[in-house]
mmCIF file of N, CA and C in Angstrom:
data_model
loop_
_atom_site.group_PDB
_atom_site.id
_atom_site.type_symbol
_atom_site.label_atom_id
_atom_site.label_comp_id
_atom_site.label_asym_id
_atom_site.label_seq_id
_atom_site.Cartn_x
_atom_site.Cartn_y
_atom_site.Cartn_z
ATOM 1 N N MET O 1 -26.242 -11.499 11.484
ATOM 2 C CA MET O 1 -25.286 -11.503 10.401
ATOM 3 C C MET O 1 -23.874 -11.465 10.990
ATOM 4 N N ALA O 2 -22.997 -12.272 10.480
ATOM 5 C CA ALA O 2 -21.627 -12.357 10.988
ATOM 6 C C ALA O 2 -20.823 -11.134 10.575
ATOM 7 N N ALA O 3 -19.884 -10.761 11.423
ATOM 8 C CA ALA O 3 -19.016 -9.616 11.116
ATOM 9 C C ALA O 3 -18.050 -9.994 10.005
ATOM 10 N N ARG O 4 -17.847 -9.066 9.089
ATOM 11 C CA ARG O 4 -16.949 -9.330 7.964
ATOM 12 C C ARG O 4 -15.517 -8.993 8.341
ATOM 13 N N ASN O 5 -14.622 -9.793 7.865
ATOM 14 C CA ASN O 5 -13.201 -9.544 8.075
ATOM 15 C C ASN O 5 -12.742 -8.476 7.097
ATOM 16 N N GLY O 6 -11.972 -7.505 7.547
ATOM 17 C CA GLY O 6 -11.536 -6.411 6.695
ATOM 18 C C GLY O 6 -10.591 -6.839 5.585
ATOM 19 N N ASN O 7 -9.838 -7.904 5.791
ATOM 20 C CA ASN O 7 -8.869 -8.360 4.789
ATOM 21 C C ASN O 7 -9.414 -9.474 3.910
ATOM 22 N N GLU O 8 -10.687 -9.745 4.010
ATOM 23 C CA GLU O 8 -11.272 -10.883 3.308
ATOM 24 C C GLU O 8 -11.139 -10.773 1.792
ATOM 25 N N GLY O 9 -11.318 -9.596 1.222
ATOM 26 C CA GLY O 9 -11.241 -9.435 -0.223
ATOM 27 C C GLY O 9 -9.824 -9.323 -0.752
ATOM 28 N N LEU O 10 -8.876 -9.062 0.136
ATOM 29 C CA LEU O 10 -7.497 -8.867 -0.311
ATOM 30 C C LEU O 10 -6.769 -10.182 -0.584
ATOM 31 N N GLY O 11 -7.224 -11.252 0.037
ATOM 32 C CA GLY O 11 -6.526 -12.532 -0.098
ATOM 33 C C GLY O 11 -6.413 -13.004 -1.531
ATOM 34 N N ALA O 12 -7.508 -12.931 -2.254
ATOM 35 C CA ALA O 12 -7.493 -13.381 -3.649
ATOM 36 C C ALA O 12 -6.625 -12.465 -4.501
ATOM 37 N N TRP O 13 -6.686 -11.171 -4.224
ATOM 38 C CA TRP O 13 -5.895 -10.232 -5.030
ATOM 39 C C TRP O 13 -4.414 -10.337 -4.728
ATOM 40 N N ARG O 14 -4.054 -10.838 -3.550
ATOM 41 C CA ARG O 14 -2.636 -11.023 -3.237
ATOM 42 C C ARG O 14 -2.044 -12.201 -4.001
ATOM 43 N N VAL O 15 -2.873 -13.176 -4.329
ATOM 44 C CA VAL O 15 -2.395 -14.378 -5.009
ATOM 45 C C VAL O 15 -2.209 -14.140 -6.509
ATOM 46 N N VAL O 16 -3.027 -13.286 -7.104
ATOM 47 C CA VAL O 16 -3.007 -13.091 -8.556
ATOM 48 C C VAL O 16 -1.644 -12.591 -9.057
ATOM 49 N N PRO O 17 -1.016 -11.574 -8.422
ATOM 50 C CA PRO O 17 0.315 -11.171 -8.912
ATOM 51 C C PRO O 17 1.368 -12.274 -8.777
ATOM 52 N N LEU O 18 1.232 -13.102 -7.743
ATOM 53 C CA LEU O 18 2.182 -14.207 -7.579
ATOM 54 C C LEU O 18 2.027 -15.237 -8.689
ATOM 55 N N ILE O 19 0.787 -15.522 -9.049
ATOM 56 C CA ILE O 19 0.539 -16.448 -10.160
ATOM 57 C C ILE O 19 1.117 -15.874 -11.453
ATOM 58 N N GLY O 20 0.907 -14.583 -11.662
ATOM 59 C CA GLY O 20 1.465 -13.930 -12.852
ATOM 60 C C GLY O 20 2.982 -14.000 -12.882
ATOM 61 N N ALA O 21 3.601 -13.803 -11.723
ATOM 62 C CA ALA O 21 5.061 -13.864 -11.655
ATOM 63 C C ALA O 21 5.581 -15.264 -11.966
ATOM 64 N N VAL O 22 4.870 -16.278 -11.484
ATOM 65 C CA VAL O 22 5.282 -17.660 -11.763
ATOM 66 C C VAL O 22 5.138 -17.969 -13.250
ATOM 67 N N ILE O 23 4.023 -17.550 -13.838
ATOM 68 C CA ILE O 23 3.822 -17.778 -15.280
ATOM 69 C C ILE O 23 4.899 -17.055 -16.080
ATOM 70 N N MET O 24 5.214 -15.827 -15.662
ATOM 71 C CA MET O 24 6.236 -15.052 -16.361
ATOM 72 C C MET O 24 7.607 -15.729 -16.246
ATOM 73 N N ALA O 25 7.925 -16.234 -15.064
ATOM 74 C CA ALA O 25 9.203 -16.914 -14.872
ATOM 75 C C ALA O 25 9.297 -18.174 -15.728
ATOM 76 N N VAL O 26 8.224 -18.926 -15.783
ATOM 77 C CA VAL O 26 8.220 -20.132 -16.614
ATOM 78 C C VAL O 26 8.403 -19.758 -18.084
ATOM 79 N N GLY O 27 7.739 -18.693 -18.502
ATOM 80 C CA GLY O 27 7.890 -18.242 -19.884
ATOM 81 C C GLY O 27 9.298 -17.787 -20.200
ATOM 82 N N LEU O 28 9.924 -17.077 -19.255
ATOM 83 C CA LEU O 28 11.298 -16.617 -19.489
ATOM 84 C C LEU O 28 12.290 -17.775 -19.481
ATOM 85 N N ILE O 29 12.137 -18.680 -18.530
ATOM 86 C CA ILE O 29 13.049 -19.825 -18.448
ATOM 87 C C ILE O 29 12.871 -20.748 -19.644
ATOM 88 N N GLY O 30 11.631 -20.958 -20.051
ATOM 89 C CA GLY O 30 11.359 -21.866 -21.166
ATOM 90 C C GLY O 30 11.421 -21.204 -22.528
ATOM 91 N N SER O 31 11.756 -19.918 -22.574
ATOM 92 C CA SER O 31 11.823 -19.160 -23.831
ATOM 93 C C SER O 31 10.516 -19.242 -24.614
ATOM 94 N N VAL O 32 9.416 -19.032 -23.885
ATOM 95 C CA VAL O 32 8.088 -19.025 -24.493
ATOM 96 C C VAL O 32 7.523 -17.613 -24.333
ATOM 97 N N PRO O 33 7.653 -16.783 -25.378
ATOM 98 C CA PRO O 33 7.234 -15.385 -25.244
ATOM 99 C C PRO O 33 5.758 -15.199 -24.914
ATOM 100 N N VAL O 34 4.910 -16.109 -25.380
ATOM 101 C CA VAL O 34 3.477 -15.972 -25.114
ATOM 102 C C VAL O 34 3.199 -16.116 -23.615
ATOM 103 N N LEU O 35 3.858 -17.070 -22.965
ATOM 104 C CA LEU O 35 3.677 -17.235 -21.522
ATOM 105 C C LEU O 35 4.190 -16.018 -20.762
ATOM 106 N N THR O 36 5.297 -15.463 -21.216
ATOM 107 C CA THR O 36 5.833 -14.268 -20.572
ATOM 108 C C THR O 36 4.852 -13.110 -20.683
ATOM 109 N N LEU O 37 4.270 -12.936 -21.846
ATOM 110 C CA LEU O 37 3.307 -11.866 -22.053
ATOM 111 C C LEU O 37 2.049 -12.083 -21.211
ATOM 112 N N VAL O 38 1.537 -13.289 -21.198
ATOM 113 C CA VAL O 38 0.345 -13.596 -20.406
ATOM 114 C C VAL O 38 0.639 -13.410 -18.911
ATOM 115 N N GLY O 39 1.787 -13.870 -18.473
ATOM 116 C CA GLY O 39 2.160 -13.706 -17.067
ATOM 117 C C GLY O 39 2.282 -12.254 -16.670
ATOM 118 N N ALA O 40 2.835 -11.434 -17.551
ATOM 119 C CA ALA O 40 2.959 -10.000 -17.263
ATOM 120 C C ALA O 40 1.589 -9.347 -17.144
ATOM 121 N N VAL O 41 0.679 -9.712 -18.020
ATOM 122 C CA VAL O 41 -0.673 -9.140 -17.974
ATOM 123 C C VAL O 41 -1.391 -9.586 -16.698
ATOM 124 N N VAL O 42 -1.270 -10.850 -16.340
ATOM 125 C CA VAL O 42 -1.913 -11.358 -15.125
ATOM 126 C C VAL O 42 -1.347 -10.651 -13.889
ATOM 127 N N ALA O 43 -0.027 -10.489 -13.840
ATOM 128 C CA ALA O 43 0.588 -9.803 -12.701
ATOM 129 C C ALA O 43 0.145 -8.352 -12.622
ATOM 130 N N LEU O 44 0.069 -7.682 -13.765
ATOM 131 C CA LEU O 44 -0.354 -6.286 -13.787
ATOM 132 C C LEU O 44 -1.803 -6.144 -13.334
ATOM 133 N N VAL O 45 -2.670 -7.012 -13.813
ATOM 134 C CA VAL O 45 -4.073 -6.978 -13.386
ATOM 135 C C VAL O 45 -4.171 -7.254 -11.884
ATOM 136 N N GLY O 46 -3.352 -8.154 -11.393
ATOM 137 C CA GLY O 46 -3.365 -8.450 -9.964
ATOM 138 C C GLY O 46 -2.926 -7.275 -9.116
ATOM 139 N N VAL O 47 -1.905 -6.566 -9.552
ATOM 140 C CA VAL O 47 -1.437 -5.399 -8.804
ATOM 141 C C VAL O 47 -2.483 -4.292 -8.824
ATOM 142 N N ILE O 48 -3.091 -4.063 -9.973
ATOM 143 C CA ILE O 48 -4.141 -3.043 -10.068
ATOM 144 C C ILE O 48 -5.338 -3.433 -9.211
ATOM 145 N N GLY O 49 -5.735 -4.688 -9.257
ATOM 146 C CA GLY O 49 -6.854 -5.158 -8.445
ATOM 147 C C GLY O 49 -6.569 -5.056 -6.955
ATOM 148 N N LEU O 50 -5.347 -5.383 -6.552
ATOM 149 C CA LEU O 50 -4.971 -5.269 -5.147
ATOM 150 C C LEU O 50 -4.999 -3.816 -4.699
ATOM 151 N N SER O 51 -4.508 -2.924 -5.529
ATOM 152 C CA SER O 51 -4.539 -1.495 -5.191
ATOM 153 C C SER O 51 -5.977 -1.000 -5.060
ATOM 154 N N ALA O 52 -6.829 -1.414 -5.974
ATOM 155 C CA ALA O 52 -8.228 -0.996 -5.919
ATOM 156 C C ALA O 52 -8.934 -1.572 -4.690
ATOM 157 N N ALA O 53 -8.633 -2.820 -4.343
ATOM 158 C CA ALA O 53 -9.261 -3.436 -3.167
ATOM 159 C C ALA O 53 -8.821 -2.742 -1.890
ATOM 160 N N ARG O 54 -7.542 -2.389 -1.817
ATOM 161 C CA ARG O 54 -7.058 -1.672 -0.631
ATOM 162 C C ARG O 54 -7.682 -0.292 -0.539
ATOM 163 N N ARG O 55 -7.801 0.378 -1.668
ATOM 164 C CA ARG O 55 -8.402 1.704 -1.669
ATOM 165 C C ARG O 55 -9.878 1.635 -1.274
ATOM 166 N N LYS O 56 -10.559 0.607 -1.751
ATOM 167 C CA LYS O 56 -11.987 0.436 -1.418
ATOM 168 C C LYS O 56 -12.165 0.110 0.059
ATOM 169 N N GLN O 57 -11.201 -0.621 0.624
ATOM 170 C CA GLN O 57 -11.273 -1.014 2.012
ATOM 171 C C GLN O 57 -11.150 0.202 2.936
ATOM 172 N N ASN O 58 -10.344 1.151 2.548
ATOM 173 C CA ASN O 58 -10.124 2.342 3.392
ATOM 174 C C ASN O 58 -11.161 3.335 3.142
#
């Protein structure tokens, strides 16, 4: 069995807050409140998931 990389699960969780931030920025620039709300929720879930993944890793 191959050795697992310790940061393997963090990669996906690092991208989720960035996607949320981009969606939020598009919503703010385009004055689309629904996109801003969705982007904020996605970013928040990404930050919580990243924190949980880091805690699980340690």
